[in-house]
Amino acid sequence: MNIKFASRLIISLTLTFLIGPFLIIILAGLSAGDFMTFPPDGMSLKWYIKVFTVESFRESFWLSMLLAVFGTICALILGIPAAYAISRYDLPYSETIKTIVAAPIIVPGIIVGLALLRYLVVPLNFTVTLALFMAHTALVLPYAVRVVSSSLNNLRGDMEEAAVLLGCGRVGAFMRIVLPNIRSGVLAAFILGFVTSFNQVPVSLFLSGPGVRTLPIDMLGYMEITYDPSVAALSALLAFLSVAIVFVAEKFLGFSRYV
Amino acid sequence: MFQNRKEGLALALPAAIFTALLFLLPVGMLLSEGFKVDGLWSMQGYIDFATKPLNQTVFLRTLKLGFLVVLVSAIIGYACAFCIVNLEGRHRGRVFGLIVLPLMISPVARTYAWIVILGRTGIVNDTITGLGLSETPIRILFTETAVFIGLLQLFLPLMIISLVSAMENLPNDVIPAARVLGASWFKVFTKIILPLTKDGLVIGGTLVFTGSLTAYITPAILGGSKVLMLETLLYQRVNVANDFVSAGIIATILIIMSFGANVLLKRIATARD
Amino acid sequence: MSDNFVSLQKLSLAYGQTLVVPHLDLDIRKGELIALLGPSGCGKTTTMRAIAGLMAPQSGHILIDAQDVTRIPANKRGIGLVFQSYALFPHLSAFENVAFGLRLKKLTNSDITKRVDRWLETVGLAHLAKRKPDDMSGGQQQRLALARSLVLEPKVLLLDEPLSNLDARLRLDMRLELQRVQLETGITMVFVTHDQAEALALANRIVLMKDGKIEQLGAPDELYNAPQTRFAADFLGFQNIFEVEDQTIVGKGNALPLSFQTKARYLAWRPGAVTLEKGKYEGKIKSVSFAGEQREFVIEAPIGQIKATTPAANLPRQIGEIIRFDLPSEGVCELRE
């Protein structure tokens, strides 16, 4: 048997399975008809245009965007020092701390949303937006710590010692030597966090209120009411956005090293 | 390694406290609801939950689908990872990029596509009726098969990534060496590749299993209320019946299963040594 | 007082619960080039890190230039350290690497430029000032690291395995470079190495360490010719070391009468000191190998294996043959323990 041919076949089939559905979505969104079908009924851009005119999509898009940006920034502010402590210090209880920080990964999002709603929003009068923001920060934190840690582990520790011996303080060594050298790791963490947060659904299932809905939840709601191709068009547009971000990141940072 | 422990703690504690207080504490409180009936500690909730046939079905289905997705993704993952590792540099990067790509796309979009493909008037059914294999469209959407396909597509990349990086770390030439020593491909896989990539398999398996358990959108869209999974059941119990005891129980089960899968996979992997 | 410029007094060093250096006293003279020599795990690197201030001693004191610096943080001690990996800053150019410490001292720009240029010139890197460390060869990186430390005019320069990352030819260049810098600046240098040849070639004095203790301290020729312990002898290339009881060499349950008088408990010979083809002992040739200028023999004798060398031209003997040999009084080294 020709191994090269077999290997190409396996890769092609897998890629078709993984990416094919997406091409279909893109095309389905181009349909001129009023219902989702494939192959599409004629071609038009009307659904792609309609997406921008739906008020609720616009609002939920901005909410998702803000959550993703500020949640991730917050996660980095908490996560970078934690990652630094874990990789460079003789840290007491380091296993416990690592477990706590990593825990949100295995807690199903739906439970997080429900728990925050029931114990923070209702009794303590947190706003839904604040609860969402906290949930997203906590969910992104493990990724931030992991990516920044791996970046720090690739940076030799003796560089900070060298800086200290040349007269730097501990903080100065971090700002002048460490940070510039893990910049691409931090950026990678930001992008990974942003995408994770932006695409996050289950957390917001319970954490939505009047005027406070994230984009994926809004899309789910829209789908339940109408079966027109605008959700397909929107999905395709979001996919392009994600792909563009990742493409640029990969081009400049070699992003896939950190995933 | 800096030896100042207080300084280290000062850097690490904000993150740990944030997560513990604003994340783990509320979640823990929710879990504890499963052990309460009318405000009193009791296991009655668990007994009631376990005796309902619907709950049993949903629990077993979630478990079964989780394992199936891990199994199938491991098989495809190994085949794929092996092929990818053997590609030359530039090509390998591109293929790897395409495998990672779906992870960056909203699961809503990724799941939505399957409605178009698997629906009554979708591509699959059009093909089947077009070829005359069946008179009427067959039901794929809202079956376990649809959920399985959706989950597999969602989480396969995680398995492939883990296995590719495990295989890249294989020492040079161990496979040719084993072949020269007379091992069949099957032996090469079970005696060389599997033991040396077990860490990747454990990581990938845990990610895929946990992902399948905790996915909400895929069972919600592709399974609907006909094929409930634990996540969708939880949503239903809270939204329809305001039943926080069941919610606490399901949440506990999900977390224990995620933990359990990790421990079990580690056990399986190390047992081979 | 020139005698103890750097002084380690009752120093005890530990990583967590592991005591690496239990109790160390060492005086280093001003302007000397001293080597801390020993196998890995002997505490030499730990001692160097303690001098630099990168780890705090459990007890004891470190004095530099008559000042107790035990409690002074690393960035205020005025000590230079050239790391084994060089630890250059990859995001900064060669110039900025050297300027790093000067900028922290808030010197004026023209002053910084002047000093950096002078040092880049000294180490022969003036033409590479704009280059990033990753685009430089190992030897250039080494010299850059040296310049980066020396530009701050430290009281003491510490070097961690300074020649280990260089190939054989560059090692010689670098050795000359270090000796030249030391001669020109008169700086006190302490370097750590596991390679006896490096220590012998470079140092004025060698501190041989074992298990965190000083095994022997002395000038290179002293150590080379007169090691005092089995450990020191073995480390410095005495491959034949035997115990002595009642004027006989004992080993493997057998005894051979000595041909000379000694009071030592142990005797050691280098392979070159063993005479072949004559003498009162006999052994079987276990292996012969040709090593360029000489031929190396391993001989199986009743007391154990003997390693011997002869000039390559001599003795084309075969494996398995019986050969006579002697362990003569010339070239023997008497060990106290």
CSV table of N, CA, C and O in Angstrom, one decimal, chain A residues 185-244:
chain,number,residue,atom,x,y,z
A,185,GLY,N,4.3,35.7,24.5
A,185,GLY,CA,3.5,34.7,25.3
A,185,GLY,C,2.2,35.4,25.9
A,185,GLY,O,1.1,34.9,25.9
A,186,VAL,N,2.4,36.6,26.4
A,186,VAL,CA,1.3,37.4,27.0
A,186,VAL,C,0.3,37.7,25.9
A,186,VAL,O,-0.9,37.6,26.1
A,187,LEU,N,0.8,38.1,24.7
A,187,LEU,CA,-0.2,38.4,23.6
A,187,LEU,C,-0.9,37.1,23.2
A,187,LEU,O,-2.1,37.2,23.0
A,188,ALA,N,-0.2,36.0,23.2
A,188,ALA,CA,-0.9,34.7,22.8
A,188,ALA,C,-1.9,34.4,23.9
A,188,ALA,O,-3.0,34.0,23.5
A,189,ALA,N,-1.6,34.6,25.1
A,189,ALA,CA,-2.5,34.4,26.2
A,189,ALA,C,-3.8,35.3,26.1
A,189,ALA,O,-4.9,34.9,26.3
A,190,PHE,N,-3.5,36.5,25.7
A,190,PHE,CA,-4.6,37.4,25.5
A,190,PHE,C,-5.6,37.0,24.4
A,190,PHE,O,-6.8,36.9,24.5
A,191,ILE,N,-5.0,36.5,23.3
A,191,ILE,CA,-5.8,36.1,22.1
A,191,ILE,C,-6.6,34.8,22.5
A,191,ILE,O,-7.8,34.7,22.3
A,192,LEU,N,-5.9,33.9,23.1
A,192,LEU,CA,-6.5,32.7,23.5
A,192,LEU,C,-7.7,33.0,24.5
A,192,LEU,O,-8.8,32.4,24.3
A,193,GLY,N,-7.4,33.8,25.4
A,193,GLY,CA,-8.4,34.2,26.4
A,193,GLY,C,-9.6,34.9,25.8
A,193,GLY,O,-10.7,34.6,26.1
A,194,PHE,N,-9.2,35.8,24.9
A,194,PHE,CA,-10.3,36.6,24.2
A,194,PHE,C,-11.2,35.6,23.4
A,194,PHE,O,-12.4,35.7,23.5
A,195,VAL,N,-10.6,34.7,22.7
A,195,VAL,CA,-11.5,33.8,21.8
A,195,VAL,C,-12.3,32.9,22.7
A,195,VAL,O,-13.5,32.7,22.5
A,196,THR,N,-11.7,32.4,23.8
A,196,THR,CA,-12.4,31.5,24.7
A,196,THR,C,-13.6,32.2,25.3
A,196,THR,O,-14.7,31.7,25.4
A,197,SER,N,-13.3,33.4,25.8
A,197,SER,CA,-14.3,34.2,26.4
A,197,SER,C,-15.4,34.6,25.5
A,197,SER,O,-16.6,34.5,25.8
A,198,PHE,N,-15.0,35.0,24.3
A,198,PHE,CA,-16.0,35.5,23.3
A,198,PHE,C,-17.0,34.4,22.9
A,198,PHE,O,-18.1,34.6,22.7
A,199,ASN,N,-16.4,33.2,22.8
A,199,ASN,CA,-17.2,32.0,22.3
A,199,ASN,C,-17.9,31.3,23.4
A,199,ASN,O,-18.6,30.3,23.2
A,200,GLN,N,-17.7,31.7,24.7
A,200,GLN,CA,-18.2,31.0,25.8
A,200,GLN,C,-19.8,31.1,25.9
A,200,GLN,O,-20.3,32.2,25.8
A,201,VAL,N,-20.5,30.0,26.0
A,201,VAL,CA,-21.9,30.0,26.0
A,201,VAL,C,-22.5,29.7,27.4
A,201,VAL,O,-23.2,30.4,28.0
A,202,PRO,N,-22.2,28.5,27.9
A,202,PRO,CA,-23.0,28.0,29.1
A,202,PRO,C,-23.0,28.9,30.3
A,202,PRO,O,-24.0,29.0,30.9
A,203,VAL,N,-21.9,29.6,30.5
A,203,VAL,CA,-21.9,30.5,31.7
A,203,VAL,C,-23.0,31.5,31.6
A,203,VAL,O,-23.7,31.9,32.6
A,204,SER,N,-23.3,32.0,30.4
A,204,SER,CA,-24.3,33.1,30.3
A,204,SER,C,-25.7,32.6,30.1
A,204,SER,O,-26.6,33.4,30.0
A,205,LEU,N,-25.9,31.2,30.1
A,205,LEU,CA,-27.3,30.7,30.0
A,205,LEU,C,-28.1,31.3,31.1
A,205,LEU,O,-29.3,31.7,30.9
A,206,PHE,N,-27.6,31.2,32.3
A,206,PHE,CA,-28.4,31.7,33.5
A,206,PHE,C,-28.1,33.2,33.7
A,206,PHE,O,-28.9,33.9,34.3
A,207,LEU,N,-26.9,33.6,33.4
A,207,LEU,CA,-26.5,35.0,33.6
A,207,LEU,C,-26.9,35.9,32.5
A,207,LEU,O,-26.1,36.4,31.8
A,208,SER,N,-28.2,36.0,32.2
A,208,SER,CA,-28.6,37.0,31.3
A,208,SER,C,-29.9,37.7,31.9
A,208,SER,O,-30.6,37.1,32.6
A,209,GLY,N,-30.0,38.9,31.5
A,209,GLY,CA,-31.2,39.6,32.0
A,209,GLY,C,-31.7,40.6,30.9
A,209,GLY,O,-31.1,40.5,29.8
A,210,PRO,N,-32.6,41.4,31.2
A,210,PRO,CA,-33.1,42.4,30.2
A,210,PRO,C,-31.9,43.2,29.7
A,210,PRO,O,-31.2,43.8,30.5
A,211,GLY,N,-31.7,43.2,28.4
A,211,GLY,CA,-30.7,44.0,27.8
A,211,GLY,C,-29.3,43.5,28.1
A,211,GLY,O,-28.3,44.0,27.6
A,212,VAL,N,-29.1,42.4,28.8
A,212,VAL,CA,-27.8,41.8,29.1
A,212,VAL,C,-27.7,40.4,28.5
A,212,VAL,O,-28.1,39.4,29.2
A,213,ARG,N,-27.4,40.3,27.3
A,213,ARG,CA,-27.2,38.9,26.7
A,213,ARG,C,-26.0,38.9,25.9
A,213,ARG,O,-25.7,39.8,25.1
A,214,THR,N,-25.2,37.8,26.0
A,214,THR,CA,-24.0,37.7,25.2
A,214,THR,C,-24.4,37.3,23.8
A,214,THR,O,-25.5,36.8,23.6
A,215,LEU,N,-23.5,37.5,22.9
A,215,LEU,CA,-23.9,37.2,21.5
A,215,LEU,C,-24.3,35.8,21.2
A,215,LEU,O,-25.3,35.5,20.6
A,216,PRO,N,-23.5,34.8,21.7
A,216,PRO,CA,-23.9,33.4,21.4
A,216,PRO,C,-25.3,33.1,22.0
A,216,PRO,O,-26.1,32.4,21.3
A,217,ILE,N,-25.7,33.6,23.1
A,217,ILE,CA,-27.0,33.4,23.7
A,217,ILE,C,-28.1,34.0,22.9
A,217,ILE,O,-29.1,33.5,22.6
A,218,ASP,N,-27.8,35.2,22.4
A,218,ASP,CA,-28.7,35.9,21.5
A,218,ASP,C,-28.9,35.1,20.2
A,218,ASP,O,-30.1,35.0,19.8
A,219,MET,N,-27.8,34.5,19.7
A,219,MET,CA,-28.0,33.7,18.5
A,219,MET,C,-28.8,32.5,18.8
A,219,MET,O,-29.7,32.1,18.0
A,220,LEU,N,-28.6,31.8,19.9
A,220,LEU,CA,-29.4,30.7,20.3
A,220,LEU,C,-30.9,31.0,20.3
A,220,LEU,O,-31.8,30.3,19.8
A,221,GLY,N,-31.1,32.2,21.0
A,221,GLY,CA,-32.5,32.6,21.1
A,221,GLY,C,-33.2,32.9,19.8
A,221,GLY,O,-34.3,32.5,19.5
A,222,TYR,N,-32.4,33.6,18.9
A,222,TYR,CA,-32.9,33.9,17.6
A,222,TYR,C,-33.2,32.7,16.8
A,222,TYR,O,-34.3,32.6,16.1
A,223,MET,N,-32.4,31.6,16.9
A,223,MET,CA,-32.6,30.4,16.2
A,223,MET,C,-33.9,29.7,16.6
A,223,MET,O,-34.5,29.0,15.8
A,224,GLU,N,-34.2,29.9,17.9
A,224,GLU,CA,-35.5,29.2,18.3
A,224,GLU,C,-36.7,29.8,17.7
A,224,GLU,O,-37.7,29.2,17.6
A,225,ILE,N,-36.6,31.1,17.3
A,225,ILE,CA,-37.8,31.8,16.8
A,225,ILE,C,-37.8,31.7,15.3
A,225,ILE,O,-38.9,31.3,14.7
A,226,THR,N,-36.7,32.0,14.6
A,226,THR,CA,-36.8,32.0,13.2
A,226,THR,C,-35.7,31.0,12.6
A,226,THR,O,-34.7,30.8,13.3
A,227,TYR,N,-36.0,30.5,11.4
A,227,TYR,CA,-35.0,29.6,10.8
A,227,TYR,C,-34.5,30.2,9.6
A,227,TYR,O,-34.3,29.5,8.6
A,228,ASP,N,-34.2,31.5,9.6
A,228,ASP,CA,-33.7,32.1,8.4
A,228,ASP,C,-32.2,32.1,8.4
A,228,ASP,O,-31.6,31.8,9.5
A,229,PRO,N,-31.5,32.3,7.3
A,229,PRO,CA,-30.0,32.1,7.2
A,229,PRO,C,-29.2,33.2,7.9
A,229,PRO,O,-28.0,33.2,7.8
A,230,SER,N,-29.9,34.2,8.6
A,230,SER,CA,-29.1,35.2,9.2
A,230,SER,C,-28.1,34.7,10.3
A,230,SER,O,-27.0,35.2,10.4
A,231,VAL,N,-28.5,33.7,11.0
A,231,VAL,CA,-27.6,33.1,12.0
A,231,VAL,C,-26.4,32.5,11.4
A,231,VAL,O,-25.2,32.6,11.8
A,232,ALA,N,-26.6,31.8,10.2
A,232,ALA,CA,-25.5,31.3,9.5
A,232,ALA,C,-24.6,32.4,9.0
A,232,ALA,O,-23.3,32.3,9.1
A,233,ALA,N,-25.2,33.5,8.5
A,233,ALA,CA,-24.3,34.6,8.0
A,233,ALA,C,-23.5,35.1,9.2
A,233,ALA,O,-22.3,35.4,9.1
A,234,LEU,N,-24.2,35.3,10.3
A,234,LEU,CA,-23.5,35.9,11.5
A,234,LEU,C,-22.4,34.9,12.0
A,234,LEU,O,-21.2,35.4,12.2
A,235,SER,N,-22.7,33.6,12.0
A,235,SER,CA,-21.7,32.7,12.4
A,235,SER,C,-20.5,32.8,11.5
A,235,SER,O,-19.3,32.7,12.0
A,236,ALA,N,-20.7,32.9,10.2
A,236,ALA,CA,-19.7,32.9,9.2
A,236,ALA,C,-18.8,34.2,9.5
A,236,ALA,O,-17.6,34.1,9.5
A,237,LEU,N,-19.5,35.3,9.7
A,237,LEU,CA,-18.8,36.5,10.0
A,237,LEU,C,-17.9,36.4,11.2
A,237,LEU,O,-16.7,36.8,11.2
A,238,LEU,N,-18.5,35.9,12.3
A,238,LEU,CA,-17.7,35.7,13.5
A,238,LEU,C,-16.5,34.8,13.3
A,238,LEU,O,-15.4,35.1,13.8
A,239,ALA,N,-16.7,33.8,12.5
A,239,ALA,CA,-15.6,32.8,12.2
A,239,ALA,C,-14.5,33.6,11.5
A,239,ALA,O,-13.3,33.4,11.8
A,240,PHE,N,-14.9,34.4,10.5
A,240,PHE,CA,-13.9,35.1,9.8
A,240,PHE,C,-13.1,36.0,10.8
A,240,PHE,O,-11.9,36.1,10.7
A,241,LEU,N,-13.8,36.7,11.7
A,241,LEU,CA,-13.1,37.5,12.7
A,241,LEU,C,-12.1,36.7,13.5
A,241,LEU,O,-10.9,37.1,13.6
A,242,SER,N,-12.6,35.6,14.0
A,242,SER,CA,-11.6,34.8,14.8
A,242,SER,C,-10.5,34.3,14.0
A,242,SER,O,-9.3,34.4,14.4
A,243,VAL,N,-10.8,33.8,12.8
A,243,VAL,CA,-9.7,33.3,12.0
A,243,VAL,C,-8.7,34.4,11.6
A,243,VAL,O,-7.5,34.2,11.6
A,244,ALA,N,-9.2,35.6,11.4
A,244,ALA,CA,-8.3,36.7,11.0
A,244,ALA,C,-7.4,37.0,12.2
A,244,ALA,O,-6.2,37.2,12.0
